[in-house]
Tab-separated table of C-alpha atoms in Angstrom:
chain	number	residue	atom	x	y	z
V	23	UNK	CA	0.000	0.000	0.000
V	24	UNK	CA	2.748	2.443	0.964
V	25	UNK	CA	6.395	2.337	0.074
V	26	UNK	CA	9.166	4.361	1.692
V	27	UNK	CA	12.364	4.563	-0.332
V	28	UNK	CA	15.516	5.871	1.319
V	29	UNK	CA	18.644	7.106	-0.378
V	30	UNK	CA	21.811	8.988	0.403
V	31	UNK	CA	23.668	6.745	2.811
V	32	UNK	CA	27.323	5.863	2.442
V	33	UNK	CA	30.811	6.151	3.860
V	34	UNK	CA	32.066	9.518	5.038
V	35	UNK	CA	35.004	10.732	7.080
V	36	UNK	CA	34.515	12.288	10.507
V	37	UNK	CA	33.454	15.899	10.143
V	38	UNK	CA	31.861	15.213	6.788
V	39	UNK	CA	28.265	15.541	5.627
V	40	UNK	CA	25.576	13.373	4.101
V	41	UNK	CA	22.010	14.026	3.056
V	42	UNK	CA	19.408	11.301	3.368
V	43	UNK	CA	16.148	11.329	1.433
V	44	UNK	CA	12.954	9.389	2.048
V	45	UNK	CA	10.190	9.350	-0.537
V	46	UNK	CA	6.767	7.950	0.255
V	47	UNK	CA	4.558	6.556	-2.493
V	48	UNK	CA	1.261	4.729	-2.761
V	49	UNK	CA	-2.386	5.522	-2.295
V	50	UNK	CA	-1.646	8.265	0.224
V	51	UNK	CA	-4.309	10.617	1.522
V	52	UNK	CA	-2.172	12.456	4.048
V	53	UNK	CA	1.101	12.210	5.939
V	54	UNK	CA	1.015	13.287	9.564
V	55	UNK	CA	4.715	13.023	10.200
V	56	UNK	CA	7.966	11.610	8.863
V	57	UNK	CA	11.150	10.858	10.645
V	58	UNK	CA	14.413	9.035	10.879
V	59	UNK	CA	15.492	6.409	13.362
V	60	UNK	CA	18.850	4.667	13.517
V	61	UNK	CA	20.174	1.406	14.863
V	62	UNK	CA	23.824	0.709	15.549
V	63	UNK	CA	25.149	-2.837	16.017
V	64	UNK	CA	24.222	-4.164	19.426
V	65	UNK	CA	22.050	-1.163	20.246
V	66	UNK	CA	18.344	-0.447	20.217
V	67	UNK	CA	16.730	1.585	17.483
V	68	UNK	CA	16.502	5.240	18.474
V	69	UNK	CA	14.743	8.316	17.155
V	70	UNK	CA	17.054	10.740	15.373
V	71	UNK	CA	14.655	13.399	14.110
V	72	UNK	CA	11.054	13.859	13.082
V	73	UNK	CA	8.937	16.457	11.354
V	74	UNK	CA	5.182	16.962	11.244
V	75	UNK	CA	3.153	18.032	8.237
V	76	UNK	CA	2.975	21.459	9.856
V	77	UNK	CA	6.743	21.709	10.032
V	78	UNK	CA	7.334	21.066	13.739
V	79	UNK	CA	10.584	19.249	14.332
V	80	UNK	CA	12.077	17.105	17.059
V	81	UNK	CA	15.673	15.945	17.474
V	82	UNK	CA	17.631	13.582	19.629
V	83	UNK	CA	19.984	15.475	21.927
V	84	UNK	CA	22.957	13.750	20.349
V	85	UNK	CA	22.299	15.308	16.929
V	86	UNK	CA	20.991	18.754	17.831
V	87	UNK	CA	22.957	21.445	16.065
V	88	UNK	CA	24.394	18.968	13.562
V	89	UNK	CA	21.382	17.379	11.828
V	90	UNK	CA	18.481	19.139	10.150
V	91	UNK	CA	15.263	17.469	9.056
V	92	UNK	CA	13.068	19.032	6.394
V	93	UNK	CA	10.112	17.999	4.298
V	94	UNK	CA	8.511	18.604	0.939
V	95	UNK	CA	4.794	17.965	1.344
V	96	UNK	CA	4.154	18.165	-2.403
V	97	UNK	CA	6.657	15.364	-3.017
V	98	UNK	CA	5.842	13.310	0.098
V	99	UNK	CA	9.557	13.413	0.837
V	100	UNK	CA	11.635	14.054	3.932
V	101	UNK	CA	15.309	14.914	4.070
V	102	UNK	CA	17.910	14.597	6.779
V	103	UNK	CA	20.944	16.823	6.374
V	104	UNK	CA	23.737	15.470	8.542
V	105	UNK	CA	26.748	17.686	9.174
V	106	UNK	CA	29.840	17.271	11.324
V	107	UNK	CA	29.340	13.528	11.368
V	108	UNK	CA	31.000	11.502	14.103
V	109	UNK	CA	31.961	7.825	14.262
V	110	UNK	CA	29.176	7.302	16.795
V	111	UNK	CA	26.665	8.295	14.113
V	112	UNK	CA	27.466	5.055	12.306
V	113	UNK	CA	24.258	3.055	12.022
V	114	UNK	CA	21.526	1.888	9.719
V	115	UNK	CA	19.137	4.786	9.288
V	116	UNK	CA	15.450	3.982	8.833
V	117	UNK	CA	12.786	6.307	7.530
V	118	UNK	CA	9.346	6.080	9.065
V	119	UNK	CA	6.096	7.860	8.390
V	120	UNK	CA	2.630	8.075	9.885
V	121	UNK	CA	0.302	7.943	6.910
V	122	UNK	CA	-3.348	7.742	6.088
V	123	UNK	CA	-4.151	5.867	2.890
V	124	UNK	CA	-7.292	5.614	0.779
V	125	UNK	CA	-7.922	2.204	2.330
V	126	UNK	CA	-8.610	3.407	5.860
V	127	UNK	CA	-9.760	6.349	7.943
V	128	UNK	CA	-6.998	5.535	10.434
V	129	UNK	CA	-3.313	6.263	10.147
V	130	UNK	CA	-0.581	3.665	10.266
V	131	UNK	CA	3.164	3.679	10.720
V	132	UNK	CA	5.328	2.597	7.805
V	133	UNK	CA	9.061	1.906	7.645
V	134	UNK	CA	11.693	1.952	4.957
V	135	UNK	CA	14.290	-0.744	4.384
V	136	UNK	CA	17.111	1.277	5.893
V	137	UNK	CA	20.283	2.837	4.549
V	138	UNK	CA	23.758	2.371	5.990
V	139	UNK	CA	25.710	5.395	7.211
V	140	UNK	CA	29.330	4.747	8.133
V	141	UNK	CA	31.540	7.448	9.599
V	142	UNK	CA	35.169	6.391	9.559
V	143	UNK	CA	38.590	7.621	8.586
């Protein structure tokens, strides 16, 4: 019903930058929010940043001042600009979205497949 496609991951040196994109497609009526979570080896998945359809944002303390989330409502796409990356940012980054489709009056959470971000010299 809904597909979230992530792109933009890769290998970057400490202090470098990456930009992740997440595009939602399908029979979408509305998107309440989109966000990014990450999971490092041996650790639990954690929220990195989220944005509502109205533009309100939320960030994990560990990324405040370095990461910026933005959205393009017309394209059903969210972006995560990551600057001054650190080795501890290494993880698989997952896009998620709270979406209402034509098939239901309720919203549901959807997840992307994940994209690897590796910060290493």
